Amino acid sequence: SEDCLLNGKMAASVIKGAQEKGSVLTLKHFALNDQDVNRNNCNVWADEQTMREIYLKSFEIAVKDGGATGMMSAFNRIGYNWAGTSYSLLTEILREEWGFRGLVITVVY
């Protein structure tokens, strides 16, 4: 969804419902996944405000409100750095700031 608030609230509800039945869901692609074609060779450029207000907000809601326990990193690069190795994204924001304690999956080609 282009509406990050609506997307986050819907994801949180689905996560809660699935977890009540014993399932673990993995959200993907965290974060800034702008395209599907050639996405592992894509560089996305955004400032921190844009990232937090648009790209990260739905994931934040899914983690904080939905209690997400699974996350898959994106294939793209954020600036020059691959999303799957971004310490600031996967550790500082996801784990330390949002309190995520689940599994993060990264895929290398």
Coordinates of N, CA, C and O in Angstrom, one line a residue:
S1 N 0.8 -1.2 0.0 CA 0.0 0.0 0.0 C 0.9 1.2 0.0 O 1.9 1.3 0.6
E2 N 0.4 2.3 -0.6 CA 1.1 3.5 -0.6 C 0.9 4.3 0.7 O 1.5 5.3 1.0
D3 N -0.1 3.9 1.4 CA -0.4 4.5 2.7 C 0.3 3.7 3.8 O -0.2 2.6 4.2
C4 N 1.4 4.2 4.3 CA 2.2 3.5 5.3 C 1.4 3.2 6.6 O 1.6 2.2 7.3
L5 N 0.6 4.1 7.0 CA -0.2 3.9 8.3 C -1.2 2.8 8.1 O -1.3 1.8 8.9
L6 N -1.9 2.8 7.0 CA -2.9 1.7 6.7 C -2.2 0.4 6.5 O -2.6 -0.6 7.1
N7 N -1.1 0.4 5.8 CA -0.3 -0.8 5.6 C 0.2 -1.4 6.9 O 0.1 -2.6 7.1
G8 N 0.7 -0.5 7.8 CA 1.2 -1.0 9.1 C 0.1 -1.6 9.9 O 0.3 -2.6 10.6
K9 N -1.0 -0.9 10.0 CA -2.1 -1.4 10.8 C -2.7 -2.7 10.3 O -3.0 -3.6 11.1
M10 N -2.8 -2.8 9.0 CA -3.2 -4.1 8.4 C -2.2 -5.2 8.7 O -2.6 -6.3 9.1
A11 N -0.9 -4.9 8.6 CA 0.1 -5.9 8.9 C 0.0 -6.3 10.3 O 0.1 -7.5 10.6
A12 N -0.1 -5.4 11.2 CA -0.1 -5.7 12.7 C -1.3 -6.6 13.0 O -1.2 -7.5 13.8
S13 N -2.5 -6.4 12.4 CA -3.6 -7.2 12.6 C -3.4 -8.6 12.1 O -3.8 -9.6 12.8
V14 N -2.9 -8.8 10.9 CA -2.6 -10.1 10.3 C -1.6 -10.8 11.2 O -1.8 -12.0 11.5
I15 N -0.6 -10.1 11.6 CA 0.5 -10.8 12.5 C -0.1 -11.3 13.8 O 0.1 -12.4 14.2
K16 N -0.9 -10.5 14.4 CA -1.6 -10.9 15.7 C -2.5 -12.1 15.5 O -2.4 -13.0 16.3
G17 N -3.3 -12.1 14.4 CA -4.1 -13.2 14.1 C -3.4 -14.5 13.8 O -3.7 -15.5 14.3
A18 N -2.3 -14.4 13.1 CA -1.5 -15.6 12.7 C -0.8 -16.1 14.0 O -0.7 -17.3 14.2
Q19 N -0.3 -15.2 14.8 CA 0.4 -15.6 16.0 C -0.5 -16.3 17.0 O -0.1 -17.2 17.8
E20 N -1.8 -15.9 17.1 CA -2.8 -16.5 17.9 C -3.0 -18.0 17.5 O -3.4 -18.8 18.3
K21 N -2.7 -18.3 16.3 CA -2.9 -19.7 15.7 C -1.5 -20.4 15.7 O -1.5 -21.5 15.2
G22 N -0.5 -19.8 16.3 CA 0.8 -20.5 16.4 C 1.7 -20.3 15.2 O 2.8 -21.0 15.1
S23 N 1.4 -19.4 14.3 CA 2.3 -19.1 13.1 C 3.2 -18.0 13.3 O 3.0 -17.1 14.2
V24 N 4.3 -18.0 12.6 CA 5.3 -17.0 12.6 C 5.3 -16.4 11.2 O 5.5 -17.1 10.2
L25 N 5.1 -15.1 11.1 CA 5.2 -14.4 9.8 C 6.5 -13.7 9.6 O 7.0 -13.2 10.6
T26 N 6.9 -13.6 8.4 CA 8.2 -12.9 8.1 C 7.8 -11.7 7.2 O 7.3 -11.9 6.0
L27 N 8.0 -10.5 7.7 CA 7.8 -9.3 6.8 C 8.9 -9.2 5.9 O 10.0 -9.4 6.2
K28 N 8.6 -8.7 4.7 CA 9.7 -8.4 3.7 C 9.3 -7.3 2.9 O 8.1 -6.9 2.8
H29 N 10.1 -6.6 2.3 CA 11.5 -6.6 2.2 C 12.0 -5.3 2.9 O 11.7 -4.3 2.5
F30 N 12.6 -5.5 4.0 CA 13.0 -4.4 4.9 C 14.4 -3.9 4.5 O 15.4 -4.5 4.7
A31 N 14.5 -2.7 4.0 CA 13.5 -1.7 3.7 C 14.0 -0.9 2.5 O 15.1 -1.2 2.0
L32 N 13.2 0.0 2.0 CA 13.4 0.8 0.8 C 13.4 0.0 -0.5 O 14.1 0.2 -1.4
N33 N 12.6 -1.1 -0.5 CA 12.5 -1.9 -1.7 C 11.6 -1.2 -2.7 O 10.4 -1.3 -2.7
D34 N 12.2 -0.5 -3.6 CA 11.5 0.4 -4.6 C 11.1 -0.3 -5.9 O 10.3 0.2 -6.6
Q35 N 11.7 -1.5 -6.2 CA 11.4 -2.1 -7.4 C 11.6 -3.6 -7.3 O 12.4 -4.1 -6.5
D36 N 11.0 -4.4 -8.2 CA 11.1 -5.8 -8.2 C 12.1 -6.3 -9.3 O 12.7 -7.3 -9.1
V37 N 12.1 -5.6 -10.4 CA 13.0 -6.0 -11.5 C 14.4 -5.5 -11.2 O 14.6 -4.3 -10.9
N38 N 15.4 -6.4 -11.2 CA 16.7 -6.0 -10.9 C 16.9 -5.4 -9.6 O 17.8 -4.5 -9.4
R39 N 16.2 -5.8 -8.6 CA 16.2 -5.2 -7.3 C 17.5 -5.4 -6.5 O 17.8 -4.6 -5.6
N40 N 18.2 -6.4 -6.8 CA 19.5 -6.7 -6.1 C 20.6 -5.8 -6.7 O 21.7 -5.8 -6.2
N41 N 20.4 -5.0 -7.7 CA 21.3 -4.1 -8.3 C 20.8 -2.7 -8.2 O 21.3 -1.8 -8.9
C42 N 19.9 -2.4 -7.4 CA 19.2 -1.1 -7.2 C 19.8 -0.4 -6.0 O 19.9 -0.9 -5.0
N43 N 20.1 0.9 -6.2 CA 20.5 1.8 -5.1 C 19.3 2.7 -4.9 O 18.9 3.4 -5.8
V44 N 18.9 2.8 -3.6 CA 17.8 3.8 -3.3 C 18.5 4.9 -2.4 O 19.2 4.6 -1.5
W45 N 18.2 6.1 -2.8 CA 18.7 7.3 -2.1 C 17.6 8.0 -1.4 O 16.6 8.3 -2.0
A46 N 17.7 8.2 -0.1 CA 16.6 8.9 0.7 C 17.3 9.5 1.9 O 18.2 8.9 2.5
D47 N 16.7 10.6 2.4 CA 17.2 11.2 3.6 C 16.5 10.5 4.8 O 15.5 9.7 4.6
E48 N 17.0 10.7 6.0 CA 16.4 10.0 7.1 C 14.9 10.3 7.4 O 14.2 9.4 7.7
Q49 N 14.5 11.5 7.2 CA 13.1 11.9 7.4 C 12.2 11.1 6.4 O 11.2 10.6 6.8
T50 N 12.6 11.1 5.2 CA 11.8 10.3 4.2 C 11.8 8.9 4.5 O 10.7 8.2 4.4
M51 N 12.9 8.3 4.9 CA 12.9 6.9 5.3 C 12.0 6.6 6.4 O 11.2 5.6 6.4
R52 N 12.0 7.4 7.5 CA 11.2 7.1 8.6 C 9.7 7.4 8.4 O 8.9 6.6 8.9
E53 N 9.4 8.4 7.6 CA 8.0 8.8 7.4 C 7.3 7.9 6.4 O 6.1 7.7 6.4
I54 N 8.0 7.4 5.4 CA 7.4 6.7 4.3 C 7.8 5.2 4.3 O 7.0 4.3 4.3
Y55 N 9.1 4.9 4.2 CA 9.6 3.6 4.0 C 9.6 2.7 5.3 O 9.4 1.5 5.2
L56 N 9.9 3.3 6.4 CA 10.0 2.5 7.6 C 8.7 2.4 8.5 O 8.6 1.5 9.3
K57 N 7.8 3.4 8.3 CA 6.7 3.5 9.2 C 5.8 2.2 9.3 O 5.4 1.8 10.3
S58 N 5.5 1.6 8.2 CA 4.7 0.4 8.2 C 5.4 -0.7 8.9 O 4.7 -1.5 9.6
F59 N 6.7 -0.9 8.7 CA 7.4 -1.9 9.4 C 7.5 -1.6 10.9 O 7.3 -2.5 11.7
E60 N 7.6 -0.4 11.3 CA 7.6 0.0 12.7 C 6.3 -0.3 13.4 O 6.3 -0.9 14.5
I61 N 5.2 0.0 12.7 CA 3.9 -0.4 13.3 C 3.7 -1.9 13.4 O 3.2 -2.4 14.4
A62 N 4.2 -2.6 12.4 CA 4.1 -4.1 12.4 C 4.9 -4.7 13.6 O 4.4 -5.6 14.2
V63 N 6.0 -4.1 13.9 CA 6.8 -4.6 15.0 C 6.3 -4.1 16.3 O 6.1 -5.0 17.2
K64 N 6.0 -2.9 16.5 CA 5.5 -2.3 17.8 C 4.1 -2.8 18.1 O 3.8 -3.1 19.3
D65 N 3.2 -2.7 17.2 CA 1.7 -3.0 17.4 C 1.4 -4.4 17.2 O 0.5 -5.0 17.8
G66 N 2.1 -5.0 16.2 CA 1.8 -6.4 15.8 C 2.6 -7.4 16.5 O 2.3 -8.6 16.5
G67 N 3.8 -7.0 17.0 CA 4.6 -8.0 17.7 C 5.3 -8.9 16.7 O 5.6 -10.1 17.0
A68 N 5.7 -8.4 15.5 CA 6.4 -9.2 14.5 C 7.6 -9.9 15.1 O 8.3 -9.3 15.9
T69 N 7.8 -11.1 14.6 CA 9.0 -11.9 15.1 C 9.8 -12.4 13.9 O 10.8 -13.1 14.2
G70 N 9.5 -12.0 12.7 CA 10.3 -12.4 11.6 C 10.4 -11.2 10.6 O 9.4 -10.5 10.3
M71 N 11.6 -11.0 10.0 CA 11.8 -10.0 9.1 C 12.8 -10.4 8.1 O 13.8 -11.1 8.4
M72 N 12.6 -10.1 6.8 CA 13.5 -10.4 5.7 C 14.1 -9.1 5.2 O 13.3 -8.2 4.9
S73 N 15.4 -9.0 5.1 CA 16.0 -7.7 4.6 C 15.7 -7.6 3.1 O 15.5 -8.6 2.4
A74 N 15.8 -6.4 2.6 CA 15.6 -6.1 1.2 C 16.9 -6.5 0.4 O 18.0 -6.7 1.0
F75 N 16.7 -6.6 -0.9 CA 17.8 -6.9 -1.8 C 18.6 -5.7 -2.3 O 19.7 -5.8 -2.7
N76 N 18.0 -4.6 -2.2 CA 18.6 -3.3 -2.7 C 19.7 -2.8 -1.8 O 19.9 -3.2 -0.7
R77 N 20.3 -1.8 -2.3 CA 21.3 -1.0 -1.5 C 20.6 0.3 -1.1 O 19.8 0.9 -1.8
I78 N 21.0 0.7 0.1 CA 20.5 2.0 0.6 C 21.7 2.9 0.5 O 22.7 2.8 1.3
G79 N 21.7 3.8 -0.5 CA 22.9 4.5 -0.8 C 23.9 3.5 -1.5 O 23.5 2.8 -2.4
Y80 N 25.1 3.4 -0.9 CA 26.0 2.4 -1.4 C 26.0 1.1 -0.6 O 26.7 0.2 -1.0
N81 N 25.3 1.0 0.4 CA 25.3 -0.1 1.3 C 24.2 -1.1 1.1 O 23.0 -0.6 1.1
W82 N 24.4 -2.4 1.0 CA 23.4 -3.4 0.9 C 22.5 -3.4 2.1 O 23.0 -3.4 3.2
A83 N 21.2 -3.4 2.0 CA 20.3 -3.4 3.1 C 20.5 -4.5 4.1 O 20.3 -4.4 5.3
G84 N 20.9 -5.7 3.6 CA 21.1 -6.9 4.4 C 22.4 -6.8 5.3 O 22.5 -7.6 6.2
T85 N 23.2 -5.7 5.1 CA 24.3 -5.6 6.0 C 24.3 -4.2 6.7 O 25.3 -3.8 7.3
S86 N 23.2 -3.6 6.7 CA 23.1 -2.2 7.3 C 22.9 -2.3 8.8 O 21.8 -2.6 9.3
Y87 N 24.0 -2.0 9.5 CA 23.9 -2.0 11.0 C 22.9 -1.0 11.5 O 22.2 -1.3 12.4
S88 N 22.9 0.2 10.9 CA 22.0 1.2 11.4 C 20.5 0.8 11.2 O 19.7 1.0 12.0
L89 N 20.2 0.1 10.1 CA 18.9 -0.3 9.8 C 18.5 -1.6 10.7 O 17.4 -1.6 11.3
L90 N 19.3 -2.6 10.6 CA 18.9 -3.9 11.2 C 19.2 -4.0 12.7 O 18.6 -4.8 13.4
T91 N 20.1 -3.2 13.2 CA 20.4 -3.2 14.6 C 19.9 -2.0 15.4 O 19.1 -2.0 16.3
E92 N 20.4 -0.8 14.9 CA 20.1 0.4 15.7 C 18.6 0.8 15.6 O 18.0 1.0 16.6
I93 N 18.0 0.7 14.4 CA 16.6 1.0 14.3 C 15.7 -0.1 14.7 O 14.9 -0.1 15.6
L94 N 15.9 -1.3 14.0 CA 15.0 -2.4 14.2 C 15.1 -3.0 15.6 O 14.0 -3.2 16.3
R95 N 16.2 -3.3 16.1 CA 16.4 -4.0 17.4 C 16.4 -3.0 18.5 O 15.7 -3.2 19.5
E96 N 17.3 -2.0 18.5 CA 17.5 -1.1 19.6 C 16.3 -0.1 19.8 O 15.8 0.1 20.9
E97 N 16.0 0.5 18.7 CA 14.9 1.6 18.8 C 13.5 1.0 18.9 O 12.7 1.4 19.7
W98 N 13.2 0.0 18.1 CA 11.9 -0.6 18.0 C 11.7 -1.8 18.9 O 10.5 -2.2 19.2
G99 N 12.7 -2.3 19.4 CA 12.6 -3.5 20.4 C 12.4 -4.8 19.7 O 11.9 -5.8 20.4
F100 N 12.7 -4.9 18.4 CA 12.5 -6.2 17.7 C 13.4 -7.3 18.3 O 14.6 -7.0 18.4
R101 N 12.9 -8.5 18.6 CA 13.7 -9.5 19.2 C 13.6 -10.8 18.4 O 14.0 -11.9 18.8
G102 N 13.1 -10.7 17.1 CA 12.9 -11.9 16.3 C 14.1 -12.2 15.4 O 15.2 -11.7 15.5
L103 N 13.8 -13.0 14.4 CA 14.7 -13.5 13.4 C 14.8 -12.5 12.2 O 13.7 -12.1 11.7
V104 N 16.0 -12.2 11.7 CA 16.1 -11.4 10.5 C 16.8 -12.3 9.5 O 17.9 -12.9 9.7
I105 N 16.2 -12.5 8.3 CA 16.7 -13.3 7.2 C 17.3 -12.4 6.2 O 16.7 -11.4 5.8
T106 N 18.5 -12.7 5.8 CA 19.2 -12.0 4.6 C 19.5 -13.0 3.6 O 19.8 -14.1 3.8
V107 N 19.5 -12.5 2.3 CA 19.7 -13.4 1.2 C 20.9 -12.8 0.4 O 20.9 -11.6 0.1
V108 N 21.9 -13.6 0.1 CA 23.0 -13.1 -0.7 C 23.0 -13.8 -2.0 O 22.8 -15.0 -2.1
Y109 N 23.3 -13.1 -3.1 CA 23.4 -13.7 -4.4 C 24.8 -13.7 -4.8 O 25.6 -12.9 -4.6

